[in-house]
Coordinates of C-alpha atoms in Angstrom, one line a residue:
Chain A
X237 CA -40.3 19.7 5.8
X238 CA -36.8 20.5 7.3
X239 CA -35.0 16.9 7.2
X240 CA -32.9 15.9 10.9
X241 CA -30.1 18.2 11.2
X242 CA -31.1 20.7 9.1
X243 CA -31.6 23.4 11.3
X244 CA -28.5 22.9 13.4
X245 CA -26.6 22.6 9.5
X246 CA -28.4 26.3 8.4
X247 CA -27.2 27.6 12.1
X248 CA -23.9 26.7 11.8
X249 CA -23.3 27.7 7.9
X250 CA -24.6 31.2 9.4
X251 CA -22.4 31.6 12.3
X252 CA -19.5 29.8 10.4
X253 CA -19.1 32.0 6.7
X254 CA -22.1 34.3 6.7
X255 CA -23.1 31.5 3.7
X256 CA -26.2 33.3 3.2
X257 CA -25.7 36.9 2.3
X258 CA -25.9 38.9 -0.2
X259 CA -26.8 38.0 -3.9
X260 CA -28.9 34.3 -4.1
X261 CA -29.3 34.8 -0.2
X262 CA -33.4 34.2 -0.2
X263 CA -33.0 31.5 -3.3
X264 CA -30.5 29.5 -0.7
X265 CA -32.6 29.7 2.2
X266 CA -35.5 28.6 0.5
X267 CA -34.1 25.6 -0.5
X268 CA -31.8 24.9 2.5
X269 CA -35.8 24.6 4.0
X270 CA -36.2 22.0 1.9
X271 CA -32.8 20.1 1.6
X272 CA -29.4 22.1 2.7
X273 CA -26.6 20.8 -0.4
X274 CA -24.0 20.7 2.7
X275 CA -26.2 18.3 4.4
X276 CA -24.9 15.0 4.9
X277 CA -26.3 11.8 2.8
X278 CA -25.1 8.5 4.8
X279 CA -25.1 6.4 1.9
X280 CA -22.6 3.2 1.2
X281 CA -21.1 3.4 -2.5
X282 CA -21.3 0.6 -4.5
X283 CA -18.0 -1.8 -5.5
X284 CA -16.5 -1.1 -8.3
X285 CA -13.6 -2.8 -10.2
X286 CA -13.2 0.4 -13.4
X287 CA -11.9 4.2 -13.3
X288 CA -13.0 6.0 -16.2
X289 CA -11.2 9.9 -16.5
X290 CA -14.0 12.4 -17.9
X291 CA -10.8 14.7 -17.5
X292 CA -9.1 16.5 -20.5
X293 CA -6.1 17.2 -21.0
X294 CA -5.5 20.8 -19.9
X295 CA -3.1 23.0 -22.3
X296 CA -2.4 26.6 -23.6
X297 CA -4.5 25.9 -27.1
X298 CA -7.2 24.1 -24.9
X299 CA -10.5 26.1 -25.5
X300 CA -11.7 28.8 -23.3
X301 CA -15.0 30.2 -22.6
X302 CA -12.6 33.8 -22.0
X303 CA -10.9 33.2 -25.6
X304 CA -7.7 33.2 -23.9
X305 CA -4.9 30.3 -23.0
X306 CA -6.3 28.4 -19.9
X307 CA -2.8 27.5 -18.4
X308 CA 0.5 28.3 -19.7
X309 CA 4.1 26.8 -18.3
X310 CA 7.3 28.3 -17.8
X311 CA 10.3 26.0 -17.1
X312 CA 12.3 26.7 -13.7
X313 CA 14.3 23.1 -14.1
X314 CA 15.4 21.2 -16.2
X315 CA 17.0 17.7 -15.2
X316 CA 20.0 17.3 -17.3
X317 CA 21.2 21.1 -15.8
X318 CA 19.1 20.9 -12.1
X319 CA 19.4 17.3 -11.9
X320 CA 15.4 17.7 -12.1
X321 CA 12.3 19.1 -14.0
X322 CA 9.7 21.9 -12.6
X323 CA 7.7 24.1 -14.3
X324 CA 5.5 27.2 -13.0
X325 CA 2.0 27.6 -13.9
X326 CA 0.2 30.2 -14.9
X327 CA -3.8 29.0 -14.2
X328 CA -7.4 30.7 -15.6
X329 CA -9.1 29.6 -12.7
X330 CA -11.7 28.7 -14.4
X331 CA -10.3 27.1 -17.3
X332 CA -10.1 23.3 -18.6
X333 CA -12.1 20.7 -17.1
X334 CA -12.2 22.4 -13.8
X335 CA -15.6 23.1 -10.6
X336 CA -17.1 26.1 -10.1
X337 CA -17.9 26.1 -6.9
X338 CA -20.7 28.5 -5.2
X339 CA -18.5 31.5 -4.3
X340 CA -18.0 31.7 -8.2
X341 CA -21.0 33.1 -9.1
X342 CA -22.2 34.6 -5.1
X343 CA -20.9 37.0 -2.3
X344 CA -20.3 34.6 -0.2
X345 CA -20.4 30.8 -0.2
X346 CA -18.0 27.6 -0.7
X347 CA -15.2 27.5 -2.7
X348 CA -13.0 24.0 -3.8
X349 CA -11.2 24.4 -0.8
X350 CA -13.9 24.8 1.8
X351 CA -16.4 22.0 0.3
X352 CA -16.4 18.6 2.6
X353 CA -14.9 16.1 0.8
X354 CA -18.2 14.3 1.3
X355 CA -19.9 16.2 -1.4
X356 CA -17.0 15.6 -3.5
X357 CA -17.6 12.4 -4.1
X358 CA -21.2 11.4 -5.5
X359 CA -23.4 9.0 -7.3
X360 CA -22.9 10.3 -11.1
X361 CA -26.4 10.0 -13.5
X362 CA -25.6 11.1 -16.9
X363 CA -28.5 12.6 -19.3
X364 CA -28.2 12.1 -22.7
X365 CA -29.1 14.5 -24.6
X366 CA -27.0 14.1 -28.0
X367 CA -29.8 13.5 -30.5
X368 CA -31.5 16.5 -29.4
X369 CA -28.1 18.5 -29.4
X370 CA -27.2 17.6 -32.8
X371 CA -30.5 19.1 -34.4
X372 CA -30.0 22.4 -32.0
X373 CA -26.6 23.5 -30.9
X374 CA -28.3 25.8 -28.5
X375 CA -30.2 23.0 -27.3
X376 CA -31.0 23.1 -22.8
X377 CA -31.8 20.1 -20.8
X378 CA -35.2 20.7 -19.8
X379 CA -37.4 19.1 -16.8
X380 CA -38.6 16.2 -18.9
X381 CA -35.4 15.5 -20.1
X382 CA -34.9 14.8 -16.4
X383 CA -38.2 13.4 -16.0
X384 CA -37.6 10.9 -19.2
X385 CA -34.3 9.8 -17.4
X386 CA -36.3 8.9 -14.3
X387 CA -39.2 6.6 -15.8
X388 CA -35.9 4.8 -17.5
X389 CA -33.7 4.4 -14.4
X390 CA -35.5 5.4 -11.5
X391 CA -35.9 8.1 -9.2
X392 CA -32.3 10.5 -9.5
X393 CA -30.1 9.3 -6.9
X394 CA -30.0 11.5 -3.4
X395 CA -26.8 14.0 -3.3
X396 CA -26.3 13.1 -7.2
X397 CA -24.3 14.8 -9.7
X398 CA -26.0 15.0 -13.0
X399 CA -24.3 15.2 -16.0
X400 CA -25.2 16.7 -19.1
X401 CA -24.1 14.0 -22.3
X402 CA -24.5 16.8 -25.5
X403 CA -21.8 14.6 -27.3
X404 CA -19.7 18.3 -27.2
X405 CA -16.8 16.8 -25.7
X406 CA -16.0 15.2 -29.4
X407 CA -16.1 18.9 -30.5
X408 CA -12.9 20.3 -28.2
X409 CA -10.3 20.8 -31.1
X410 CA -12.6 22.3 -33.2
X411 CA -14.5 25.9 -33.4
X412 CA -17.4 24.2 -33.3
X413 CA -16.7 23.4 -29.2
X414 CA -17.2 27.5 -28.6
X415 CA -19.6 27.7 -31.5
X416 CA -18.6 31.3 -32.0
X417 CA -20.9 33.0 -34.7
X418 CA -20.2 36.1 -36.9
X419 CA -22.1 38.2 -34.1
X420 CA -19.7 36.6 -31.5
X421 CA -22.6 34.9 -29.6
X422 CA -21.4 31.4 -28.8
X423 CA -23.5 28.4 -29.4
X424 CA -23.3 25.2 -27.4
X425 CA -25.9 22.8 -25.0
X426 CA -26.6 23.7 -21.1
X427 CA -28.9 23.2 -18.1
X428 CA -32.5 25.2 -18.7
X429 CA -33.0 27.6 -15.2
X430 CA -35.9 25.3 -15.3
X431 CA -34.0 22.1 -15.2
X432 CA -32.1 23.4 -12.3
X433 CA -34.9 25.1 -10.4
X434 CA -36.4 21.3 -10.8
X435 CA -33.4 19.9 -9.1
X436 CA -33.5 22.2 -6.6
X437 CA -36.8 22.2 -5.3
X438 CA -38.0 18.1 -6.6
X439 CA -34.7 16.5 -5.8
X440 CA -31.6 16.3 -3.4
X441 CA -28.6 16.8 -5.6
X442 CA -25.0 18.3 -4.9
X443 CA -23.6 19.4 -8.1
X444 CA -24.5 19.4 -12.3
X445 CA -21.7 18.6 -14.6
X446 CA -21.4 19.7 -18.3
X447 CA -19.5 19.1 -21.3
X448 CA -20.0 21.9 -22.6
X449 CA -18.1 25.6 -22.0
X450 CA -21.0 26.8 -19.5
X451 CA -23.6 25.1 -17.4
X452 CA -25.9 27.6 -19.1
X453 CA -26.1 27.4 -23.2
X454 CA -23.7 29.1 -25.0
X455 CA -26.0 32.2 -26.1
X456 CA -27.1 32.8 -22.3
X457 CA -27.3 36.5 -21.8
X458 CA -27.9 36.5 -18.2
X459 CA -26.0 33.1 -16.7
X460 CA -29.6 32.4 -15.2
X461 CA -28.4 28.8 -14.2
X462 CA -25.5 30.2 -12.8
X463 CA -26.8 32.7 -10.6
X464 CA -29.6 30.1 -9.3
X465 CA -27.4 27.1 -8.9
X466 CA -24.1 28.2 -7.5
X467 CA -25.7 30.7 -4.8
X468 CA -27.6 27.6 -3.8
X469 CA -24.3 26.5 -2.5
X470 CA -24.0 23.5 -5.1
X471 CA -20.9 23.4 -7.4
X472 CA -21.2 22.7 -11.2
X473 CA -18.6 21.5 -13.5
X474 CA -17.7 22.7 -16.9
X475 CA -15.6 20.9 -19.8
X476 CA -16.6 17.0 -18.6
X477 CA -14.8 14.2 -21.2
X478 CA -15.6 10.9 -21.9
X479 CA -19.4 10.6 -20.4
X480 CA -20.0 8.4 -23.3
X481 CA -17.7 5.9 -21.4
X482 CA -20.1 5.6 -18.0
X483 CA -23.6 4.2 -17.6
X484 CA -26.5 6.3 -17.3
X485 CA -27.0 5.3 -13.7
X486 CA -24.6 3.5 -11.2
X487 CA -21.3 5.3 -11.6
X488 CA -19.8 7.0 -8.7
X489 CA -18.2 10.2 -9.7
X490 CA -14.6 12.0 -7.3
X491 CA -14.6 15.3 -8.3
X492 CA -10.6 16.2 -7.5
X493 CA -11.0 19.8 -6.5
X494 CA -8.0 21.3 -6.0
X495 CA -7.7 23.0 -2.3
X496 CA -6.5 26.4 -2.9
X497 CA -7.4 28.7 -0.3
X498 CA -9.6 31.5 -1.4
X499 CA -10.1 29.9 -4.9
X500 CA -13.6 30.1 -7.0
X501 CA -13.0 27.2 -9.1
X502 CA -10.4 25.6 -10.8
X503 CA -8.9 22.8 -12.9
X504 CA -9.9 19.4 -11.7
X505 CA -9.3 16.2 -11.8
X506 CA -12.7 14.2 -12.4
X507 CA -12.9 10.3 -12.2
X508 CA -15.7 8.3 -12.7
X509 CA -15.3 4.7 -10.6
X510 CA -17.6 2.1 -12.1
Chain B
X93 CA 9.1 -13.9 -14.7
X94 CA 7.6 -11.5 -17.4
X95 CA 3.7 -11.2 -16.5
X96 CA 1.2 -11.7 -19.4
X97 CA 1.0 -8.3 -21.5
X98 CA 4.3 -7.2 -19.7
X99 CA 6.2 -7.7 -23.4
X100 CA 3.4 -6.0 -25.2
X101 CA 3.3 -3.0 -22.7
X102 CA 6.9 -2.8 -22.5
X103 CA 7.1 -2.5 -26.2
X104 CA 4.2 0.1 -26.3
X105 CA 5.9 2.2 -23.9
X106 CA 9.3 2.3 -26.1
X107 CA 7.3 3.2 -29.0
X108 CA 4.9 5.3 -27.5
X109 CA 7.1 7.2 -25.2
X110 CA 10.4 6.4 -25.4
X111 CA 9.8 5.7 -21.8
X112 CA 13.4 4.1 -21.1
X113 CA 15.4 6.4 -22.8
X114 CA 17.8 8.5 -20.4
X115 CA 18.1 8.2 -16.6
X116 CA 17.2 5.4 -14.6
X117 CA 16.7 3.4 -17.8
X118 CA 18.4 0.3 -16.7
X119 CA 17.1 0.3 -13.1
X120 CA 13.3 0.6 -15.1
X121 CA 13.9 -2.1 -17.2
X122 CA 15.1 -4.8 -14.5
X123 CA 11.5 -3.3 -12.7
X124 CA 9.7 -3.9 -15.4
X125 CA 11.0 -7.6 -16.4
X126 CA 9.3 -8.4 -12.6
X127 CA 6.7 -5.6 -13.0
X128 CA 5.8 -3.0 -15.3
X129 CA 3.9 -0.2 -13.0
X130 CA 1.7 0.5 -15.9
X131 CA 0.9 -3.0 -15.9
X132 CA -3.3 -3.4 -15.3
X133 CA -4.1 -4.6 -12.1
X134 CA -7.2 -6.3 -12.7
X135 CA -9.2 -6.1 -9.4
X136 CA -12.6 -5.0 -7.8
X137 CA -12.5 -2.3 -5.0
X138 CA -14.6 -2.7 -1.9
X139 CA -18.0 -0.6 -0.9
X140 CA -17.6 2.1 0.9
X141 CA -19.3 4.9 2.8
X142 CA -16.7 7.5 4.5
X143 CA -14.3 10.1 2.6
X144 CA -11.3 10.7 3.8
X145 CA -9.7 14.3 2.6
X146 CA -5.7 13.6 2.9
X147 CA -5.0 16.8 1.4
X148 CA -4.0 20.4 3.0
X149 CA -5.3 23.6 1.8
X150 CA -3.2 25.5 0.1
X151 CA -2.3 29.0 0.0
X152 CA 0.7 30.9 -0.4
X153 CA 1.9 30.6 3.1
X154 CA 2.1 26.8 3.0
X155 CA 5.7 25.7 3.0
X156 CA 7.1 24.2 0.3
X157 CA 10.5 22.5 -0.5
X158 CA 12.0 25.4 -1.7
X159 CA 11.1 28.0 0.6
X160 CA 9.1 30.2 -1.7
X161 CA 5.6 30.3 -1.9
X162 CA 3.5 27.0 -3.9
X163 CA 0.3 29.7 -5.1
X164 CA -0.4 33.2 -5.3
X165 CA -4.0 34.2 -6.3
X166 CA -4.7 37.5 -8.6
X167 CA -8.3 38.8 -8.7
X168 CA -9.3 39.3 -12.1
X169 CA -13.2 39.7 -11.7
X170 CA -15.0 40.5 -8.2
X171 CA -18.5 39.6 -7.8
X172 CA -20.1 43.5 -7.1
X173 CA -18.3 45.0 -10.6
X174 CA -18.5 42.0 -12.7
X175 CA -21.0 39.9 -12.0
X176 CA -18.5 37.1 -10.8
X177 CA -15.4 36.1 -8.7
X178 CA -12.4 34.9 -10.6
X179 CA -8.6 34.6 -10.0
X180 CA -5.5 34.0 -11.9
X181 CA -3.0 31.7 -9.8
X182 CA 0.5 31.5 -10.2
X183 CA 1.7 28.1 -9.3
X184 CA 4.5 26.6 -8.0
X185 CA 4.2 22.9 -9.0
X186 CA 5.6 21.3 -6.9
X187 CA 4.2 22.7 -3.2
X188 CA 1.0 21.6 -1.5
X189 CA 0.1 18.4 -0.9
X190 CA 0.8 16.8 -4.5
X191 CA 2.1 14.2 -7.2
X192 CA 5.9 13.7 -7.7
X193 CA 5.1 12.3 -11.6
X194 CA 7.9 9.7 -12.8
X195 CA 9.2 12.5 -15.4
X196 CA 9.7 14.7 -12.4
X197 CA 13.1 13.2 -11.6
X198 CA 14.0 11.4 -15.5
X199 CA 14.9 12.4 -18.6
X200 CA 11.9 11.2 -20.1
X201 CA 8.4 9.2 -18.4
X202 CA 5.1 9.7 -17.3
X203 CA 3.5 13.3 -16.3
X204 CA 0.3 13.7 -14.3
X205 CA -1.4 13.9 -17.1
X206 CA -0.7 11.0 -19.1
X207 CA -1.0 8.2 -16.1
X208 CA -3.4 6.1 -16.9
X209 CA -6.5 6.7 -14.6
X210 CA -6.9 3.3 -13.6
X211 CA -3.1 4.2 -11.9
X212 CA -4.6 6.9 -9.8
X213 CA -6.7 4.8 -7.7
X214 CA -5.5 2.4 -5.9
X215 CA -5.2 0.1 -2.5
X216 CA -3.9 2.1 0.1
X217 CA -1.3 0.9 2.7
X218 CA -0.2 3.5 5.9
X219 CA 2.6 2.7 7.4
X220 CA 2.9 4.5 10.9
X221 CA 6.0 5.6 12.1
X222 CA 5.2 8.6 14.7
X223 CA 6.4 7.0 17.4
X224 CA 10.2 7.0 16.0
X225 CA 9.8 10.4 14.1
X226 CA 9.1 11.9 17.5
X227 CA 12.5 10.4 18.7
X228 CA 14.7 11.2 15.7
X229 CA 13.6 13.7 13.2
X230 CA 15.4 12.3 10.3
X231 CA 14.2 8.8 10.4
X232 CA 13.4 7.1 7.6
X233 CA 11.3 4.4 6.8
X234 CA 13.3 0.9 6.5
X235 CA 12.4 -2.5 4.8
X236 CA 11.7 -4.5 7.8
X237 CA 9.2 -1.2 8.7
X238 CA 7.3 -2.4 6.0
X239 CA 7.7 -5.9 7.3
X240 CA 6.5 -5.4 10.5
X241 CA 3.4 -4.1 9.2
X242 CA 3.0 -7.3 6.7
X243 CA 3.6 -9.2 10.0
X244 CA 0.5 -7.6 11.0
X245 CA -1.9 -6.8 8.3
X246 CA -0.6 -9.2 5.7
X247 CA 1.2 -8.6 2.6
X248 CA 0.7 -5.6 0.6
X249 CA -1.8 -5.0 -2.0
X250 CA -0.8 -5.6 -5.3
X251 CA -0.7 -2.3 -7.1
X252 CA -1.1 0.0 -3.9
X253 CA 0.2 3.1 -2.4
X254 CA 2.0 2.8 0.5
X255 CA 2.0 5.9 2.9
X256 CA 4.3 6.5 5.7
X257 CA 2.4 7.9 8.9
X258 CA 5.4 10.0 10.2
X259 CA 2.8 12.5 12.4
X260 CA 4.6 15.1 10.3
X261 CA 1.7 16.4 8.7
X262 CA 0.4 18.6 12.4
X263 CA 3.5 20.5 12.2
X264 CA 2.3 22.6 9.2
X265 CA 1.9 25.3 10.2
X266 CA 4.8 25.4 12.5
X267 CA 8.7 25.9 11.5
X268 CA 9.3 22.5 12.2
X269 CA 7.4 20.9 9.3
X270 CA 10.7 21.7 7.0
X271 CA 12.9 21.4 10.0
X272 CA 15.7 23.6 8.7
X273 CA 18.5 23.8 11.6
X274 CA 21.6 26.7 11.5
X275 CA 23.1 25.1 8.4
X276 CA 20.1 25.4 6.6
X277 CA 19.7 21.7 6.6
X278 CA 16.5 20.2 6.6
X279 CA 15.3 17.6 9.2
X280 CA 12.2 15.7 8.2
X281 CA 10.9 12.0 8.0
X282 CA 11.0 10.1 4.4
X283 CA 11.6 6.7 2.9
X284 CA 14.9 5.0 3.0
X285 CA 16.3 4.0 -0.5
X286 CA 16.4 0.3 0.6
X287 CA 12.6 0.7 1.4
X288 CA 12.0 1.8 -2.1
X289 CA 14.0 -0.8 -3.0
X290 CA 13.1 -3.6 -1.5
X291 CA 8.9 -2.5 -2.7
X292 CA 10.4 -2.2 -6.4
X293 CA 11.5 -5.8 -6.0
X294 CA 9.7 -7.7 -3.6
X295 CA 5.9 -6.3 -4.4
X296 CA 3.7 -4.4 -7.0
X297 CA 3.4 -1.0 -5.8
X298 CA 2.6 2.1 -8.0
X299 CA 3.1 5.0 -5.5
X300 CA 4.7 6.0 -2.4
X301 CA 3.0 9.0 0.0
X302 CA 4.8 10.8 2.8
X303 CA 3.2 13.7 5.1
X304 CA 6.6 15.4 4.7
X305 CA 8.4 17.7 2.2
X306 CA 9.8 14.9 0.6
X307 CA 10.1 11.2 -0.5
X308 CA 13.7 11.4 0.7
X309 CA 14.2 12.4 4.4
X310 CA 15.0 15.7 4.7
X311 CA 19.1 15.5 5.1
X312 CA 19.2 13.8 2.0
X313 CA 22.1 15.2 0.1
X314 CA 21.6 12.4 -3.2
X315 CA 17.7 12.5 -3.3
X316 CA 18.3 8.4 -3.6
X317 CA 14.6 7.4 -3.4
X318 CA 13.4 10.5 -5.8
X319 CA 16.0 8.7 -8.6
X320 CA 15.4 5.2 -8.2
X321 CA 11.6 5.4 -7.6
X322 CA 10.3 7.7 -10.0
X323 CA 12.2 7.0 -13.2
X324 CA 11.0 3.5 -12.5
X325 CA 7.3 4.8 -13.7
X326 CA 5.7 4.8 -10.3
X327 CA 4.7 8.3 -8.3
X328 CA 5.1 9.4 -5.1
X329 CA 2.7 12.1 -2.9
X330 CA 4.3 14.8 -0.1
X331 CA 2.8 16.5 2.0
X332 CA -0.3 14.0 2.8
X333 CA -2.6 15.5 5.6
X334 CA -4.8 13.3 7.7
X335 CA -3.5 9.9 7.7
X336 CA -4.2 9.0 11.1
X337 CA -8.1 9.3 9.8
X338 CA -7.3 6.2 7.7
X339 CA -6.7 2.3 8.5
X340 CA -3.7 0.9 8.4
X341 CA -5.3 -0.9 5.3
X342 CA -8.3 -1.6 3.4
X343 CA -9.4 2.6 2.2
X344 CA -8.9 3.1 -1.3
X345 CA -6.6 6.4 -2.4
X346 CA -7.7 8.7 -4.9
X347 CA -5.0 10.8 -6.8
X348 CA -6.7 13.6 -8.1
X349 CA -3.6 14.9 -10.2
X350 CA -3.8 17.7 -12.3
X351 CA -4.3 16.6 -16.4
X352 CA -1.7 19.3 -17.9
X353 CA 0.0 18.9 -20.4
X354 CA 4.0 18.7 -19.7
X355 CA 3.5 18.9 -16.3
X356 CA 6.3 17.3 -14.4
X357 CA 3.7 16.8 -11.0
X358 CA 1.6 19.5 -9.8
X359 CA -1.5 20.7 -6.2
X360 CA -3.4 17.3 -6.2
X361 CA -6.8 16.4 -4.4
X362 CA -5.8 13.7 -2.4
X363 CA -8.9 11.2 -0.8
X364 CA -9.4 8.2 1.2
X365 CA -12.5 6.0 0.5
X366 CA -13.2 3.7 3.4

């Protein structure tokens, strides 16, 4: 079933950014039949009177799935000489808490800057997976973890963000947040391709959220999640704090993506209003 | 009148921060004996159902302040021979639409990153002054401005932004956004000191927004608003786009500032809820 609009969307993606060629292209179109991620949800958000920031603090020793500094500063003022302070920035783009968005891991697609605010700004459900990630560090959310969250809260709110809780957030000043071992494979919690191809083809949802290094497991070998997810045109987001602090269902998340033109991702501010 | 927890958080600050220490100490202490601006505002934020996206995208053409470019992107992995598309950027921070941070223009403060969250969402007042901007260039926004638009929409929020409309933001792309005549002067809207002022004294108001270059108009010679507003522990955003999408009151702003360590302000996501 194509939803209202959904052919008109698919045309003018086309026309607009070529959004569907090249790698992911027959993955996309398949699912834009069922639900197109840049398809409008009218939906009213719910009051809230509480901000919670799953944001950390970015910095050069902050961990990196690259192994090098995420951001580093230089000083161009200084206020008791220039009357002011200002820094320059060196950025990873893909570095701290920070959005892929589709053009990260695709040919062609969406980046931060070209994503409607609309989809930037979603109902948050947050899966908690910590138990399970404690007794296996290479532990992936799987379909009935999403399925267990369901019979709990109910069905997984249209044009959602859901959020991964592995309880690795605690771990970010430690070794034990990469989880390099002696081989150098890294060991941490992600989405299953499973859990993702569920959400893609069972459920209307924008974006995933991790906080974790990758939205695949740290001993992926072939960024499966990636490849299916991002192509799709949906963003993820990597290095999430603080999910402990929202409720499982009824949070609205703002995903602060900065608007760099041309960018694949980058540091980002992410607020949760409860 | 000291309001309850204003003794508490004043002495948390000085112990925390040595927040007063240095320039504008005096004029942030007399603030904060009426109103500390990282005083809670307890309140409850209305439903809504539209975003707003006040930001421009940036890219190293934007102007900026200084006349050199905000961003440059490097390409350190491309999609074909690695798999994936990632850049480096080089950032100006202060360029694009973004957050003036308190410690931006004092000796010691607040950066983006150590705001409190429930500081970067807030009421959001516009105060629309396109019809004078079109007549003189270098107006600046004047107490009974903000007067006028109590007059109208009653008084201001307690703990909002206020954002002055000056139509400035459509000029982007043109020469006359920075305004810059034979004697390299700059001729663009901003607030007038006794604006600033008179919200610093008369209301509760954490941040200021202009669609221009700068808080101060753009012949400023003493950048007077920049040293009494931001020392003071409130913000201020430049170069807001889209303002004329929002109501004169009643959307909710959404500072998505950049969490960096050190940073003095930085490229911020800027949205409306209505």
């Amino acid at each position: 079933m194509c939803a209202p609009g959904c052919v008109e969307h698919v045309r003018s993606k086309l026309s607009r950014r070529g959004f569907f060629k090249g790698a992911g292209a027959l993955a996309a179109a398949a699912t834009a039949a069922a639900w197109g991620p840049g398809e409008a949800e009218a939906q009213t958000f719910p009051r809230f009177s509480r901000v919670a920031d799953l944001t950390h603090t970015h910095s050069p020793e902050f961990p990196t799935f690259f192994g090098t500094p995420g951001v580093t500063l230089k000083r161009l003022k200084e206020i008791k000489a220039d009357g002011f302070n200002m820094f320059e920035w060196t950025v990873l783009e893909h570095s701290g808490t920070h959005i892929d968005a589709p053009i990260h891991f695709a040919a062609s697609g969406d980046g931060p800057d070209t994503l409607p605010a609309s989809q930037l700004v979603v109902p948050l459900a947050v899966i908690d997976v910590r138990e399970r990630a404690v007794a296996n560090p290479d532990y992936q959310v799987t379909p009935s973890d999403l399925r267990r969250w369901e019979r709990r809260y109910g069905r997984l709110p249209r044009g959602c963000c859901v959020a991964m809780n592995s309880g690795w957030a605690k771990h970010v000043a430690s070794d034990r947040f990469a989880g390099k071992d002696a081989q150098g494979v890294l060991h941490f919690p992600g989405f299953h391709p499973e859990a993702t191809d569920w959400l893609m083809k069972e459920r209307r949802v924008r974006g995933i959220a991790v906080d974790t290094l990758s939205l695949d497991f740290g001993a992926s070998k072939d960024f499966k999640t990636h490849y299916a997810w991002l192509p799709s045109g949906r963003w993820g987001l990597e290095c999430v704090a603080n999910l402990e602090r929202v409720p499982a269902r009824g949070a609205t998340l703002v995903v602060g993506a900065p608007k760099i033109r041309g960018a694949t991702g980058g540091p980002t501010r992410v607020l949760a209003l409860i």
